[in-house]
Every structure is written in structure tokens, then in C-alpha cells.
Amino acid sequence: MAETEDCVLELGGSLDARSTPEIRSALHDLLSAPGKVVVLDLGAVTSADVVALRVIAAASRLASLRGGRIVLRATPGPVRRLLTVSRLARLVEVERTPGEIDVPRPRDGHGVGSATPETA
């Protein structure tokens, strides 16, 4: 298994059917190397729907098959509730407390991508 650099990807705005192609593409690019840990920082997410959360859950499964994982950080309460109600919570790893997962947080925006622009 190749050594890879783990990363933090910040998502913001509305995670919905319109943003899923961009999210899917970003996650597949990041997971192209085996053993990669990707932290999705959802602190700037204003809303989410099940379609977008299914894309994240599918990427989490792909990461697992490749020896890596996806971790959700700073998950807003409504998104956590939707994960639970949709039963997708059992398919994704959610960081309970900040810094619980040993992956560096981004500094000054370096090494951070934004998968979804803020929509009005």
C-alpha cells in the first residue's frame, strides 16, 4: 500500500443534488491513492439533502475498500439528524469532538479545497 498524504476538504453552502457531481469528483480524485484519510469539514454547510449524503457514504465505502477512510468533522446538528434518520450514519465516520481524528487541520487555507460554492 502506498503512503499518501491525508487531507482536509472543507465543504460549504448547500449540499444537494446540484452540488453532488462536484463533491463526487473531488472525493474520487482524493481517494485515487490507496490508504488515504480524507476529513470532510462540514462547518460551513448550511443545509444538506439525502442525495449528497449518499454520495459521501458511497465515497466512504470506496475509501474503506482502498484501505482509507472518510471522516466528517464539524457536522452541523441538522446534518447529523439527517444522517441518523436516513440510516447513513452507520456508513460514515463522524468525528464527535474536534481534533478527535489525527489528521491535521488546514492552516491559512493551504491544502484546503472547497467542493461547493455558497449558493444564494
PDB file of C-alpha atoms in Angstrom:
ATOM      1  CA  MET A   1       0.000   0.000   0.000  1.00  0.00           C
ATOM      2  CA  ALA A   2       1.446   3.355  -0.973  1.00  0.00           C
ATOM      3  CA  GLU A   3       1.949   6.052   1.609  1.00  0.00           C
ATOM      4  CA  THR A   4      -0.248   9.036   0.928  1.00  0.00           C
ATOM      5  CA  GLU A   5      -0.747  12.470   2.384  1.00  0.00           C
ATOM      6  CA  ASP A   6      -4.013  12.804   4.258  1.00  0.00           C
ATOM      7  CA  CYS A   7      -6.108  15.905   3.683  1.00  0.00           C
ATOM      8  CA  VAL A   8      -8.944  18.088   4.898  1.00  0.00           C
ATOM      9  CA  LEU A   9     -11.608  19.166   2.419  1.00  0.00           C
ATOM     10  CA  GLU A  10     -13.898  21.988   3.509  1.00  0.00           C
ATOM     11  CA  LEU A  11     -17.424  21.912   2.171  1.00  0.00           C
ATOM     12  CA  GLY A  12     -19.705  24.906   2.394  1.00  0.00           C
ATOM     13  CA  GLY A  13     -23.112  26.133   1.407  1.00  0.00           C
ATOM     14  CA  SER A  14     -25.863  23.747   0.434  1.00  0.00           C
ATOM     15  CA  LEU A  15     -25.031  20.083  -0.173  1.00  0.00           C
ATOM     16  CA  ASP A  16     -27.753  18.960  -2.527  1.00  0.00           C
ATOM     17  CA  ALA A  17     -28.383  17.258  -5.855  1.00  0.00           C
ATOM     18  CA  ARG A  18     -26.852  20.222  -7.716  1.00  0.00           C
ATOM     19  CA  SER A  19     -23.567  20.011  -5.822  1.00  0.00           C
ATOM     20  CA  THR A  20     -23.189  16.218  -5.819  1.00  0.00           C
ATOM     21  CA  PRO A  21     -21.266  15.925  -9.112  1.00  0.00           C
ATOM     22  CA  GLU A  22     -18.608  18.302  -7.795  1.00  0.00           C
ATOM     23  CA  ILE A  23     -18.465  16.540  -4.424  1.00  0.00           C
ATOM     24  CA  ARG A  24     -18.259  13.112  -6.081  1.00  0.00           C
ATOM     25  CA  SER A  25     -15.479  14.233  -8.399  1.00  0.00           C
ATOM     26  CA  ALA A  26     -13.438  15.842  -5.614  1.00  0.00           C
ATOM     27  CA  LEU A  27     -13.744  12.776  -3.386  1.00  0.00           C
ATOM     28  CA  HIS A  28     -12.859  10.327  -6.152  1.00  0.00           C
ATOM     29  CA  ASP A  29      -9.798  12.404  -7.033  1.00  0.00           C
ATOM     30  CA  LEU A  30      -8.701  12.483  -3.390  1.00  0.00           C
ATOM     31  CA  LEU A  31      -9.294   8.759  -2.971  1.00  0.00           C
ATOM     32  CA  SER A  32      -7.355   7.745  -6.075  1.00  0.00           C
ATOM     33  CA  ALA A  33      -4.423   6.682  -3.894  1.00  0.00           C
ATOM     34  CA  PRO A  34      -4.954   3.735  -1.523  1.00  0.00           C
ATOM     35  CA  GLY A  35      -4.914   4.231   2.232  1.00  0.00           C
ATOM     36  CA  LYS A  36      -5.919   7.875   2.151  1.00  0.00           C
ATOM     37  CA  VAL A  37      -7.741   9.554   5.031  1.00  0.00           C
ATOM     38  CA  VAL A  38      -9.967  12.424   3.943  1.00  0.00           C
ATOM     39  CA  VAL A  39     -11.559  14.665   6.546  1.00  0.00           C
ATOM     40  CA  LEU A  40     -14.655  16.492   5.291  1.00  0.00           C
ATOM     41  CA  ASP A  41     -15.041  19.669   7.313  1.00  0.00           C
ATOM     42  CA  LEU A  42     -18.755  20.487   7.208  1.00  0.00           C
ATOM     43  CA  GLY A  43     -18.568  23.517   9.482  1.00  0.00           C
ATOM     44  CA  ALA A  44     -19.670  25.900   6.727  1.00  0.00           C
ATOM     45  CA  VAL A  45     -22.507  23.708   5.429  1.00  0.00           C
ATOM     46  CA  THR A  46     -25.867  25.469   5.665  1.00  0.00           C
ATOM     47  CA  SER A  47     -28.052  22.552   4.544  1.00  0.00           C
ATOM     48  CA  ALA A  48     -27.829  19.060   3.092  1.00  0.00           C
ATOM     49  CA  ASP A  49     -30.094  16.536   1.445  1.00  0.00           C
ATOM     50  CA  VAL A  50     -30.020  12.755   1.339  1.00  0.00           C
ATOM     51  CA  VAL A  51     -28.692  12.692  -2.231  1.00  0.00           C
ATOM     52  CA  ALA A  52     -25.487  14.499  -1.214  1.00  0.00           C
ATOM     53  CA  LEU A  53     -25.119  12.402   1.928  1.00  0.00           C
ATOM     54  CA  ARG A  54     -25.453   9.216  -0.151  1.00  0.00           C
ATOM     55  CA  VAL A  55     -22.589  10.403  -2.335  1.00  0.00           C
ATOM     56  CA  ILE A  56     -20.457  10.911   0.779  1.00  0.00           C
ATOM     57  CA  ALA A  57     -21.476   7.480   2.126  1.00  0.00           C
ATOM     58  CA  ALA A  58     -20.589   5.818  -1.196  1.00  0.00           C
ATOM     59  CA  ALA A  59     -17.210   7.568  -1.189  1.00  0.00           C
ATOM     60  CA  SER A  60     -16.699   6.380   2.388  1.00  0.00           C
ATOM     61  CA  ARG A  61     -17.268   2.805   1.251  1.00  0.00           C
ATOM     62  CA  LEU A  62     -14.843   3.284  -1.639  1.00  0.00           C
ATOM     63  CA  ALA A  63     -12.239   4.683   0.755  1.00  0.00           C
ATOM     64  CA  SER A  64     -12.710   1.684   3.041  1.00  0.00           C
ATOM     65  CA  LEU A  65     -12.253  -0.748   0.149  1.00  0.00           C
ATOM     66  CA  ARG A  66      -8.988   1.035  -0.683  1.00  0.00           C
ATOM     67  CA  GLY A  67      -7.720   0.906   2.904  1.00  0.00           C
ATOM     68  CA  GLY A  68      -8.568   4.521   3.728  1.00  0.00           C
ATOM     69  CA  ARG A  69     -11.455   6.342   5.274  1.00  0.00           C
ATOM     70  CA  ILE A  70     -13.573   9.473   5.202  1.00  0.00           C
ATOM     71  CA  VAL A  71     -14.300  11.323   8.431  1.00  0.00           C
ATOM     72  CA  LEU A  72     -16.910  14.059   8.845  1.00  0.00           C
ATOM     73  CA  ARG A  73     -15.747  16.980  11.023  1.00  0.00           C
ATOM     74  CA  ALA A  74     -17.799  19.868  12.464  1.00  0.00           C
ATOM     75  CA  THR A  75     -21.023  18.253  11.291  1.00  0.00           C
ATOM     76  CA  PRO A  76     -23.972  20.597  11.911  1.00  0.00           C
ATOM     77  CA  GLY A  77     -26.844  19.233  14.024  1.00  0.00           C
ATOM     78  CA  PRO A  78     -29.396  19.105  11.183  1.00  0.00           C
ATOM     79  CA  VAL A  79     -26.939  17.156   9.020  1.00  0.00           C
ATOM     80  CA  ARG A  80     -26.284  14.706  11.877  1.00  0.00           C
ATOM     81  CA  ARG A  81     -30.025  14.217  12.285  1.00  0.00           C
ATOM     82  CA  LEU A  82     -30.469  13.577   8.561  1.00  0.00           C
ATOM     83  CA  LEU A  83     -27.620  11.056   8.668  1.00  0.00           C
ATOM     84  CA  THR A  84     -29.398   9.263  11.513  1.00  0.00           C
ATOM     85  CA  VAL A  85     -32.900   9.381  10.005  1.00  0.00           C
ATOM     86  CA  SER A  86     -31.645   8.201   6.609  1.00  0.00           C
ATOM     87  CA  ARG A  87     -29.607   5.441   8.292  1.00  0.00           C
ATOM     88  CA  LEU A  88     -26.481   6.703   6.527  1.00  0.00           C
ATOM     89  CA  ALA A  89     -24.857   7.365   9.909  1.00  0.00           C
ATOM     90  CA  ARG A  90     -23.835   3.716  10.033  1.00  0.00           C
ATOM     91  CA  LEU A  91     -21.908   4.134   6.768  1.00  0.00           C
ATOM     92  CA  VAL A  92     -19.855   7.226   7.608  1.00  0.00           C
ATOM     93  CA  GLU A  93     -17.459   8.092  10.396  1.00  0.00           C
ATOM     94  CA  VAL A  94     -18.407  11.257  12.270  1.00  0.00           C
ATOM     95  CA  GLU A  95     -15.876  12.992  14.494  1.00  0.00           C
ATOM     96  CA  ARG A  96     -17.568  13.504  17.856  1.00  0.00           C
ATOM     97  CA  THR A  97     -15.157  16.111  19.244  1.00  0.00           C
ATOM     98  CA  PRO A  98     -12.884  18.484  17.313  1.00  0.00           C
ATOM     99  CA  GLY A  99      -9.427  17.029  16.784  1.00  0.00           C
ATOM    100  CA  GLU A 100     -10.534  13.503  17.701  1.00  0.00           C
ATOM    101  CA  ILE A 101      -9.212  12.190  14.388  1.00  0.00           C
ATOM    102  CA  ASP A 102      -5.461  12.523  13.975  1.00  0.00           C
ATOM    103  CA  VAL A 103      -5.424  14.477  10.717  1.00  0.00           C
ATOM    104  CA  PRO A 104      -4.006  17.991  10.649  1.00  0.00           C
ATOM    105  CA  ARG A 105      -6.401  20.894  10.324  1.00  0.00           C
ATOM    106  CA  PRO A 106      -5.720  23.312   7.468  1.00  0.00           C
ATOM    107  CA  ARG A 107      -3.706  26.437   8.233  1.00  0.00           C
ATOM    108  CA  ASP A 108      -4.474  29.713   6.471  1.00  0.00           C
ATOM    109  CA  GLY A 109      -6.441  27.912   3.777  1.00  0.00           C
ATOM    110  CA  HIS A 110      -3.442  25.986   2.445  1.00  0.00           C
ATOM    111  CA  GLY A 111      -4.196  22.440   1.362  1.00  0.00           C
ATOM    112  CA  VAL A 112      -7.924  23.025   1.618  1.00  0.00           C
ATOM    113  CA  GLY A 113     -10.401  22.682  -1.202  1.00  0.00           C
ATOM    114  CA  SER A 114     -13.957  23.808  -1.452  1.00  0.00           C
ATOM    115  CA  ALA A 115     -16.273  21.385  -3.185  1.00  0.00           C
ATOM    116  CA  THR A 116     -19.331  23.588  -3.187  1.00  0.00           C
ATOM    117  CA  PRO A 117     -19.680  27.331  -3.502  1.00  0.00           C
ATOM    118  CA  GLU A 118     -22.118  29.167  -1.270  1.00  0.00           C
ATOM    119  CA  THR A 119     -25.397  29.450  -3.123  1.00  0.00           C
ATOM    120  CA  ALA A 120     -27.955  32.160  -2.602  1.00  0.00           C
TER     121      ALA A 120
END
